Amino acid sequence: MTKLRLAIVGAGPAGIYAADILLKAEKQFDVSIDLFEQLPAPYGLVRYGVAPDHPRIKGIVNALRDVLDSGQIRLFGNVLFGRDITLDDLKKHYNAVIFSTGSIKDAPMVVPGIDLPGSYGAADFVSWYDGHPDFPREWPLDASSVAVIGNGNVALDVARMLAKHADNLLPTEIPDNVYQGLKNSPVTDVHVFGRRGPAQVKFSPLELRELGELDDVDMIVYEEDFDYDEASKAAIASNKQVFVIDKVLTQWRARETGNASRRLHLHFHAKPLEIVGTDRVEAIRYERTEPDGAGGTRGTGEIREIPIQALYRAVGYFGSPLDGIPFDEKRGVIPNREGQVIDDNDEQLYGIYATGWIKRGPVGLIGHTKSDAMETIKHVLNDQANWWAPAHPDEESVVELLRTRGVEFTNLDGWHNLDQHELGLGEAVGRTRVKVVERDEMVRVSNN
Ligand SMILES: Cc1cc2nc3c(=O)[nH]c(=O)nc-3n(C[C@H](O)[C@H](O)[C@H](O)COP(=O)(O)OP(=O)(O)OC[C@H]3O[C@@H](n4cnc5c(N)ncnc54)[C@H](O)[C@@H]3O)c2cc1C
């Protein structure tokens, strides 16, 4: 019987689901899986992307933890592919590798003034409030009027985190410095801008509805944005998501504006043209758009400006290239056919696979990474004849390699230590968890 020694790089949901699916698949051979993760903690964007006030989604880590705890996977945390371990190393120790490295960076946005001080990427802000160890711990929250560009769930997360009163976040796992930063924020108005109409947004009804439930925050929508064309009416009639979104917005349209201390404005049909300012962000200039009758929008030529002191662009995430692995610079993904990585000539690179956001781009929910993983694993299994033939397939030799290189890696027991430690810190102050943020401290607690 053959044994498949598999390396998975990236311990987010995509990598963990891939391991789970492979372990449960019908196969004629044994499997041994090593999961490499650059952070000392697993779970990728579930830990460092999903908003802290979404405990139900954060709870997906329980299912992921069960997979890690199945006893058939080794976790090597604090190991960065490309620095601590390379493709050549993997070829010497494994039959195949799956890359599930996701996306952590903001996609670029080309608008004059976007690089002014006071203009931020949503991904950086998310990494700050979710306590990612590789991002600065200080965040300048000094603006009273803020713009958020984008009409997806990340834009709504960012807008909600900016508008929500910090005390309402206290029961969550936000790090202390994040609570203090948000507590001192002078924000009064958060303006969300979307180029298209309310029937074309990308956010989900649940995320939208949640905004209306924020304590001491008024939702403001503008009547002029609801002049639906036939295509928009058809979308509302035929698509349940759009129907519910319209229903929620309709309720807000009918509502009297209250006297909350903070306001969250939704501006549809607003296409950003320029971020205005000399030394820092001072205003956003945008063009009103209108429905074009075919489900899209066109410019009206009417230009408006709203004063702001900070701006967040939430226009999507973007993957990062990995050493020695092909990369599609336009889409920010590893080029692949159903997870089989291909080179510039469209030829399959045997032994190398991809799954999750780095495979198909940064769209979709955690659940989608499961179907991704199924497709990729199907090929890993079928490609047995073309797996690599490693010189050192025994499980100890890769541990030796990391030790020889002086890599201070953590393992699954270490993660359990850190997890317990964070839960303990939380319990002491009546919260579910308090995250440890500094990498050194994470490693110290893990390896204690
Ligand atoms: C702000 C935000 C909020 C979201 N909210 C929700 C939500 O509420 N509900 C929902 O269902 N989905 C949500 N999503 C989507 C969800 O997070 C993704 O679908 C999912 O995390 C993608 O999984 P992944 O494993 O491909 O990538 P990731 O989760 O990004 O995992 C990739 C892992 O690879 C590691 N890695 C990267 N490079 C290397 C390297 N060189 N060496 C070693 N390790 C490496 C990373 O550290 C990371 O742990 C949200 C996403 C974002 C950005």
Coordinates of C-alpha atoms and ligand atoms in Angstrom, one line a residue:
M1 CA 0.0 0.0 0.0
T2 CA 1.3 3.5 -0.9
K3 CA 1.3 6.3 1.5
L4 CA 0.5 9.9 0.4
R5 CA 2.6 12.4 2.2
L6 CA 0.8 15.7 1.6
A7 CA 1.8 19.2 2.6
I8 CA -0.8 21.9 2.8
V9 CA 0.4 25.5 3.0
G10 CA -2.1 27.8 4.7
A11 CA -4.3 26.8 7.7
G12 CA -7.4 28.8 6.8
P13 CA -10.7 27.1 6.2
A14 CA -9.7 26.1 2.6
G15 CA -6.6 24.2 3.8
I16 CA -8.3 22.6 6.8
Y17 CA -11.4 21.5 4.7
A18 CA -9.0 20.0 2.1
A19 CA -7.3 17.9 4.8
D20 CA -10.7 16.8 6.1
I21 CA -12.1 15.8 2.7
L22 CA -8.9 13.9 1.9
L23 CA -9.0 12.0 5.2
K24 CA -12.6 11.0 4.6
A25 CA -12.2 10.2 0.9
E26 CA -12.3 6.6 -0.3
K27 CA -8.7 5.7 -1.3
Q28 CA -6.4 2.8 -1.7
F29 CA -3.5 4.3 0.4
D30 CA -2.7 5.8 3.7
V31 CA -2.4 9.5 4.1
S32 CA -0.2 11.7 6.3
I33 CA -0.8 15.4 6.3
D34 CA 1.4 18.3 7.4
L35 CA -0.2 21.7 7.5
F36 CA 2.1 24.7 7.3
E37 CA 0.9 28.1 8.5
Q38 CA 2.8 31.3 8.7
L39 CA 1.0 32.5 11.8
P40 CA 1.3 30.9 15.2
A41 CA -2.5 30.4 15.1
P42 CA -4.7 28.5 12.6
Y43 CA -8.0 29.5 10.9
G44 CA -6.9 32.3 8.5
L45 CA -9.6 34.9 7.9
V46 CA -12.0 33.2 10.2
R47 CA -9.8 34.5 13.0
Y48 CA -8.3 37.5 11.2
G49 CA -11.1 38.7 8.8
V50 CA -14.6 37.8 10.1
A51 CA -15.8 40.7 12.2
P52 CA -15.5 40.2 16.0
D53 CA -19.2 40.9 16.5
H54 CA -20.1 37.9 14.3
P55 CA -19.7 35.2 16.9
R56 CA -21.9 32.7 15.0
I57 CA -19.4 32.8 12.0
K58 CA -16.4 32.9 14.3
G59 CA -17.9 29.7 15.8
I60 CA -17.0 27.9 12.6
V61 CA -13.6 27.5 14.2
N62 CA -15.2 24.8 16.4
A63 CA -15.8 22.6 13.3
L64 CA -12.3 23.4 12.0
R65 CA -10.7 22.6 15.4
D66 CA -12.5 19.2 15.3
V67 CA -10.7 18.4 12.0
L68 CA -7.3 19.5 13.4
D69 CA -8.0 17.4 16.5
S70 CA -8.7 14.3 14.5
G71 CA -5.2 13.1 15.3
Q72 CA -4.3 12.7 11.6
I73 CA -2.9 16.1 10.9
R74 CA 0.3 17.8 12.1
L75 CA 0.2 21.6 12.3
F76 CA 3.5 23.6 11.8
G77 CA 2.6 27.1 12.8
N78 CA 4.9 30.2 12.5
V79 CA 6.4 28.7 9.3
L80 CA 6.4 30.9 6.3
F81 CA 6.5 29.2 2.9
G82 CA 9.2 30.9 0.8
R83 CA 11.4 31.7 3.8
D84 CA 11.3 28.8 6.3
I85 CA 10.4 26.1 3.8
T86 CA 10.6 26.2 0.0
L87 CA 9.2 24.3 -2.9
D88 CA 12.4 22.3 -3.3
D89 CA 12.2 21.3 0.4
L90 CA 8.6 20.1 -0.1
K91 CA 9.6 18.0 -3.1
K92 CA 12.2 16.2 -1.0
H93 CA 9.7 15.4 1.8
Y94 CA 6.2 15.1 0.2
N95 CA 4.4 13.5 -2.7
A96 CA 2.3 16.7 -3.3
V97 CA 1.5 20.1 -2.0
I98 CA -1.8 22.1 -1.9
F99 CA -1.5 25.9 -1.5
S100 CA -4.4 27.4 0.4
T101 CA -2.7 30.8 1.2
G102 CA -5.8 33.0 0.6
S103 CA -5.6 36.7 0.3
I104 CA -4.8 39.3 2.9
K105 CA -4.1 42.5 0.9
D106 CA -6.4 45.2 -0.5
A107 CA -7.0 45.2 -4.2
P108 CA -5.7 48.4 -5.7
M109 CA -8.1 51.2 -6.5
V110 CA -7.2 53.8 -9.2
V111 CA -8.7 57.2 -8.2
P112 CA -6.8 60.5 -8.0
G113 CA -6.0 61.2 -4.3
I114 CA -6.4 57.6 -3.2
D115 CA -2.8 57.7 -1.7
L116 CA -3.4 60.8 0.5
P117 CA -2.8 60.4 4.2
G118 CA -6.1 59.5 5.8
S119 CA -7.0 57.0 3.0
Y120 CA -6.8 53.4 4.1
G121 CA -7.4 49.9 2.7
A122 CA -10.2 48.0 4.4
A123 CA -8.0 44.9 4.7
D124 CA -5.5 46.8 6.8
F125 CA -8.2 48.1 9.1
V126 CA -9.7 44.6 9.4
S127 CA -6.3 43.2 10.3
W128 CA -6.0 45.9 13.0
Y129 CA -9.4 45.3 14.6
D130 CA -9.0 41.5 14.4
G131 CA -5.5 41.7 16.0
H132 CA -3.4 40.3 13.2
P133 CA 0.2 40.1 14.5
D134 CA 1.8 41.5 11.3
F135 CA 0.0 44.8 11.3
P136 CA 0.7 48.0 13.3
R137 CA -1.2 48.1 16.6
E138 CA -2.0 51.8 16.3
W139 CA -4.8 53.0 14.1
P140 CA -5.6 56.7 13.7
L141 CA -9.3 57.1 14.5
D142 CA -9.4 60.9 14.5
A143 CA -12.1 61.6 11.8
S144 CA -15.7 62.7 12.5
S145 CA -16.8 62.1 8.9
V146 CA -15.6 59.0 7.1
A147 CA -16.2 57.5 3.7
V148 CA -16.2 53.8 2.9
I149 CA -16.1 52.8 -0.8
G150 CA -17.7 49.5 -1.8
N151 CA -20.9 47.7 -1.7
G152 CA -19.9 44.2 -0.5
N153 CA -20.0 42.6 2.9
V154 CA -16.5 43.8 3.8
A155 CA -17.6 47.5 3.2
L156 CA -20.5 46.9 5.6
D157 CA -18.2 45.2 8.2
V158 CA -15.9 48.2 8.1
A159 CA -18.8 50.8 8.2
R160 CA -20.4 48.9 11.1
M161 CA -17.1 48.7 13.1
L162 CA -16.5 52.4 12.6
A163 CA -20.0 53.4 13.5
K164 CA -20.7 51.0 16.4
H165 CA -20.1 52.3 19.9
A166 CA -17.1 50.5 21.4
D167 CA -18.9 49.4 24.5
N168 CA -21.2 47.3 22.4
L169 CA -18.0 45.4 21.1
L170 CA -16.7 44.7 24.6
P171 CA -18.3 41.3 24.9
T172 CA -16.4 40.2 21.7
E173 CA -12.8 39.1 21.4
I174 CA -11.5 42.5 20.2
P175 CA -8.0 43.2 21.6
D176 CA -7.8 45.8 24.3
N177 CA -6.1 48.5 22.2
V178 CA -8.8 48.1 19.6
Y179 CA -11.5 48.7 22.2
Q180 CA -9.6 51.8 23.4
G181 CA -9.0 53.1 19.9
L182 CA -12.7 52.7 18.9
K183 CA -13.8 54.1 22.3
N184 CA -12.0 57.4 21.6
S185 CA -13.2 57.7 18.0
P186 CA -14.9 61.1 17.4
V187 CA -16.8 59.7 14.4
T188 CA -20.3 61.0 13.9
D189 CA -21.0 60.2 10.2
V190 CA -20.0 57.1 8.1
H191 CA -20.9 57.4 4.4
V192 CA -20.9 54.2 2.3
F193 CA -20.6 54.8 -1.4
G194 CA -21.7 52.3 -4.2
R195 CA -21.5 53.0 -7.9
R196 CA -24.6 51.1 -8.7
G197 CA -28.2 51.0 -7.4
P198 CA -29.8 49.2 -4.4
A199 CA -30.9 46.3 -6.6
Q200 CA -27.3 45.6 -7.7
V201 CA -25.4 45.5 -4.4
K202 CA -23.2 42.6 -3.4
F203 CA -23.7 42.5 0.3
S204 CA -26.0 40.0 1.9
P205 CA -29.4 40.8 3.5
L206 CA -28.3 39.7 7.0
E207 CA -25.3 42.1 7.0
L208 CA -27.5 44.9 5.8
R209 CA -30.3 44.3 8.4
E210 CA -27.7 44.3 11.2
L211 CA -26.9 47.9 10.5
G212 CA -30.4 48.9 11.4
E213 CA -30.0 47.3 14.8
L214 CA -27.0 49.3 15.9
D215 CA -27.4 51.1 19.2
D216 CA -27.5 54.9 18.9
V217 CA -26.8 54.9 15.1
D218 CA -29.3 56.2 12.6
M219 CA -29.5 54.6 9.2
I220 CA -29.8 57.2 6.4
V221 CA -30.9 56.3 2.9
Y222 CA -31.7 58.8 0.2
E223 CA -35.1 58.7 -1.7
E224 CA -33.4 59.8 -5.0
D225 CA -31.6 56.4 -5.1
F226 CA -34.8 54.4 -5.4
D227 CA -35.9 55.4 -8.8
Y228 CA -35.8 51.7 -10.0
D229 CA -35.7 50.9 -13.8
E230 CA -37.3 47.8 -15.2
A231 CA -34.1 45.7 -14.8
S232 CA -33.9 46.6 -11.1
K233 CA -37.6 45.8 -10.6
A234 CA -37.1 42.5 -12.3
A235 CA -34.1 41.7 -10.1
I236 CA -36.2 42.5 -7.0
A237 CA -39.0 40.2 -8.2
S238 CA -36.8 37.3 -9.2
N239 CA -34.0 37.2 -6.7
K240 CA -34.7 36.4 -3.0
Q241 CA -31.6 38.2 -1.8
V242 CA -32.3 41.3 -3.7
F243 CA -36.0 41.1 -2.6
V244 CA -35.0 41.1 1.1
I245 CA -32.4 43.8 0.6
D246 CA -35.1 46.0 -0.9
K247 CA -37.5 45.2 1.9
V248 CA -35.0 46.3 4.5
L249 CA -34.2 49.5 2.7
T250 CA -37.9 50.2 2.2
Q251 CA -38.3 50.1 6.0
W252 CA -35.5 52.6 6.4
R253 CA -37.0 54.9 3.8
A254 CA -40.2 55.0 5.8
R255 CA -38.5 55.6 9.1
E256 CA -38.2 59.1 10.6
T257 CA -34.5 60.0 11.1
G258 CA -33.9 59.8 14.9
N259 CA -31.5 61.8 17.0
A260 CA -28.7 59.2 17.4
S261 CA -25.2 60.5 18.1
R262 CA -23.9 58.7 15.0
R263 CA -25.3 58.3 11.5
L264 CA -24.6 55.6 8.8
H265 CA -25.4 56.9 5.3
L266 CA -25.9 54.6 2.3
H267 CA -25.2 56.4 -0.9
F268 CA -26.1 54.4 -4.0
H269 CA -25.6 55.6 -7.6
A270 CA -22.4 57.4 -6.4
K271 CA -19.2 56.8 -8.4
P272 CA -16.1 58.1 -6.7
L273 CA -14.1 60.4 -9.0
E274 CA -11.5 61.9 -6.7
I275 CA -10.3 62.0 -3.2
V276 CA -9.8 65.7 -2.6
G277 CA -7.1 67.1 -0.3
T278 CA -3.7 68.8 -0.2
D279 CA -1.9 67.2 2.8
R280 CA -4.6 64.7 3.7
V281 CA -8.1 63.6 2.8
E282 CA -10.5 66.5 2.9
A283 CA -13.5 65.4 0.8
I284 CA -14.7 62.8 -1.6
R285 CA -15.9 63.9 -5.1
Y286 CA -18.3 61.6 -6.9
E287 CA -20.6 61.5 -9.9
R288 CA -24.2 60.6 -9.6
T289 CA -25.1 57.6 -11.8
E290 CA -28.4 56.4 -12.9
P291 CA -29.8 53.0 -14.1
D292 CA -29.1 52.4 -17.8
G293 CA -32.2 50.3 -18.3
A294 CA -30.2 47.0 -18.7
G295 CA -29.3 46.3 -15.1
G296 CA -26.2 48.6 -15.2
T297 CA -25.5 52.2 -14.6
R298 CA -24.3 55.3 -16.5
G299 CA -22.9 58.6 -15.4
T300 CA -25.3 61.6 -15.2
G301 CA -22.5 64.3 -15.3
E302 CA -23.7 65.6 -11.9
I303 CA -20.8 66.0 -9.6
R304 CA -21.1 66.2 -5.8
E305 CA -18.7 66.5 -2.9
I306 CA -18.9 65.4 0.7
P307 CA -16.3 66.6 3.3
I308 CA -14.5 63.7 5.0
Q309 CA -11.3 63.3 7.0
A310 CA -10.8 59.6 6.4
L311 CA -11.6 57.1 3.7
Y312 CA -11.6 53.3 3.5
R313 CA -11.6 51.5 0.2
A314 CA -13.3 48.1 0.5
V315 CA -13.1 47.1 -3.2
G316 CA -11.9 43.6 -2.7
Y317 CA -8.9 41.6 -1.5
F318 CA -5.9 40.4 -3.6
G319 CA -3.7 37.3 -3.3
S320 CA 0.1 37.4 -2.9
P321 CA 2.6 35.5 -5.1
L322 CA 4.6 32.6 -3.6
D323 CA 8.2 31.8 -4.3
G324 CA 8.6 29.4 -7.2
I325 CA 4.8 29.1 -7.9
P326 CA 3.1 30.6 -11.0
F327 CA 1.0 33.7 -10.2
D328 CA -1.6 35.5 -12.2
E329 CA -0.8 39.2 -11.6
K330 CA -4.1 40.4 -13.0
R331 CA -6.4 38.2 -10.8
G332 CA -4.1 37.7 -7.9
V333 CA -4.4 33.9 -7.9
I334 CA -2.3 30.8 -8.7
P335 CA -3.3 29.8 -12.2
N336 CA -5.0 26.4 -12.1
R337 CA -7.4 24.0 -13.7
E338 CA -9.8 22.9 -11.1
G339 CA -7.1 23.2 -8.5
Q340 CA -4.3 21.6 -10.6
V341 CA -1.6 24.3 -10.9
I342 CA -0.6 25.1 -14.4
D343 CA 2.4 27.0 -15.9
D344 CA 2.5 29.8 -18.5
N345 CA 2.0 27.2 -21.3
D346 CA -1.1 25.8 -19.6
E347 CA 0.8 22.6 -18.7
Q348 CA 0.0 21.0 -15.4
L349 CA 2.8 21.3 -12.8
Y350 CA 2.6 17.8 -11.3
G351 CA 2.4 17.6 -7.5
I352 CA 1.2 21.2 -7.1
Y353 CA -2.4 22.1 -6.3
A354 CA -4.3 25.2 -5.1
T355 CA -7.6 25.7 -3.2
G356 CA -9.6 28.4 -1.6
W357 CA -9.2 32.1 -2.3
I358 CA -5.8 31.7 -3.8
K359 CA -7.3 29.3 -6.3
R360 CA -10.4 31.2 -7.4
G361 CA -10.0 34.7 -6.1
P362 CA -11.2 36.5 -3.0
V363 CA -15.0 36.0 -3.3
G364 CA -17.4 33.8 -1.6
L365 CA -18.1 32.6 1.9
I366 CA -16.3 30.1 4.1
G367 CA -18.7 27.4 3.0
H368 CA -17.6 27.8 -0.6
T369 CA -14.0 26.8 0.3
K370 CA -15.4 23.3 1.0
S371 CA -16.6 22.7 -2.6
D372 CA -13.3 24.2 -3.7
A373 CA -11.5 21.6 -1.7
M374 CA -13.6 18.7 -3.0
E375 CA -12.6 19.6 -6.5
T376 CA -9.0 19.9 -5.7
I377 CA -8.8 16.7 -3.7
K378 CA -10.5 14.8 -6.5
H379 CA -7.5 15.7 -8.7
V380 CA -4.9 14.9 -6.0
L381 CA -6.3 11.4 -5.7
N382 CA -6.6 10.8 -9.5
D383 CA -3.1 12.1 -10.2
Q384 CA -1.4 9.4 -8.1
A385 CA 0.7 8.3 -11.1
N386 CA 2.3 11.7 -11.2
W387 CA 3.0 12.5 -7.6
W388 CA 6.5 13.4 -6.6
A389 CA 8.8 10.7 -5.4
P390 CA 10.4 12.3 -2.3
A391 CA 13.9 11.4 -1.1
H392 CA 12.9 11.8 2.6
P393 CA 9.3 10.8 3.1
D394 CA 9.6 9.9 6.8
E395 CA 7.7 12.2 9.1
E396 CA 10.7 13.1 11.3
S397 CA 12.9 14.4 8.6
V398 CA 10.9 17.6 7.9
V399 CA 10.9 18.3 11.7
E400 CA 14.7 17.9 11.6
L401 CA 14.9 20.3 8.7
L402 CA 13.0 23.1 10.5
R403 CA 15.0 22.6 13.6
T404 CA 18.3 22.7 11.7
R405 CA 17.2 26.0 10.2
G406 CA 16.3 27.4 13.7
V407 CA 12.6 27.9 12.8
E408 CA 10.7 28.5 16.0
F409 CA 7.6 26.5 14.9
T410 CA 4.5 25.8 16.9
N411 CA 2.4 22.7 16.8
L412 CA -1.2 21.6 17.5
D413 CA -0.5 21.3 21.3
G414 CA 0.9 24.8 21.1
W415 CA -2.3 26.1 19.5
H416 CA -4.3 24.4 22.3
N417 CA -2.1 26.2 24.9
L418 CA -2.6 29.5 23.2
D419 CA -6.4 28.9 22.7
Q420 CA -6.8 28.1 26.4
H421 CA -4.7 31.0 27.5
E422 CA -6.8 33.5 25.4
L423 CA -10.0 31.9 26.8
G424 CA -8.6 32.3 30.3
L425 CA -7.7 36.0 29.7
G426 CA -11.3 36.5 28.6
E427 CA -12.8 34.7 31.5
A428 CA -10.9 36.8 34.0
V429 CA -12.6 39.9 32.7
G430 CA -16.0 38.4 31.8
R431 CA -15.4 38.1 28.1
T432 CA -15.4 35.0 25.9
R433 CA -11.8 35.5 24.7
V434 CA -9.0 38.1 24.7
K435 CA -6.7 37.7 21.7
V436 CA -3.0 37.7 22.1
V437 CA -1.7 39.9 19.3
E438 CA 2.1 40.0 19.4
R439 CA 3.7 37.2 17.4
D440 CA 6.5 36.6 20.0
E441 CA 4.0 36.3 22.8
M442 CA 1.8 34.0 20.7
V443 CA 4.8 31.7 20.1
R444 CA 6.0 32.0 23.7
V445 CA 2.6 31.0 25.1
S446 CA 2.2 28.2 22.5
N447 CA 5.6 26.6 23.2
N448 CA 5.4 27.0 26.9
Ligands
LIG1 C1 -13.2 41.1 6.2 C2 -13.7 39.7 5.8 C3 -14.9 39.3 6.5 C4 -15.4 38.1 6.1 N1 -16.6 37.7 6.8 C5 -17.1 36.5 6.4 C6 -18.3 36.0 7.1 O1 -18.9 36.7 7.9 N2 -18.8 34.8 6.7 C7 -18.2 34.0 5.8 O2 -18.7 32.9 5.5 N3 -17.1 34.4 5.1 C8 -16.5 35.6 5.4 N4 -15.4 36.0 4.8 C9 -14.8 35.2 3.8 C10 -13.9 34.1 4.3 O3 -13.0 34.6 5.3 C11 -13.1 33.4 3.2 O4 -14.1 32.7 2.3 C12 -12.2 32.3 3.7 O5 -11.4 32.7 4.8 C13 -11.2 31.9 2.6 O6 -10.4 30.9 3.0 P1 -8.9 30.5 2.6 O7 -8.5 29.4 3.4 O8 -8.9 30.4 1.1 O9 -8.0 31.8 3.0 P2 -7.6 32.4 4.4 O10 -8.7 32.3 5.3 O11 -7.0 33.7 4.1 O12 -6.4 31.4 4.9 C14 -5.2 31.4 4.3 C15 -4.1 31.1 5.3 O13 -2.8 30.9 4.6 C16 -1.8 31.5 5.4 N5 -0.7 31.8 4.6 C17 -0.6 32.8 3.6 N6 0.6 32.8 3.0 C18 1.3 31.9 3.6 C19 2.7 31.5 3.4 N7 3.5 32.0 2.5 N8 3.1 30.5 4.2 C20 2.3 29.9 5.1 N9 1.0 30.2 5.3 C21 0.5 31.2 4.6 C22 -2.5 32.7 6.0 O14 -1.8 33.1 7.2 C23 -3.9 32.1 6.4 O15 -3.9 31.6 7.6 C24 -14.8 37.2 5.1 C25 -13.7 37.7 4.5 C26 -13.1 38.9 4.8 C27 -11.9 39.4 4.1

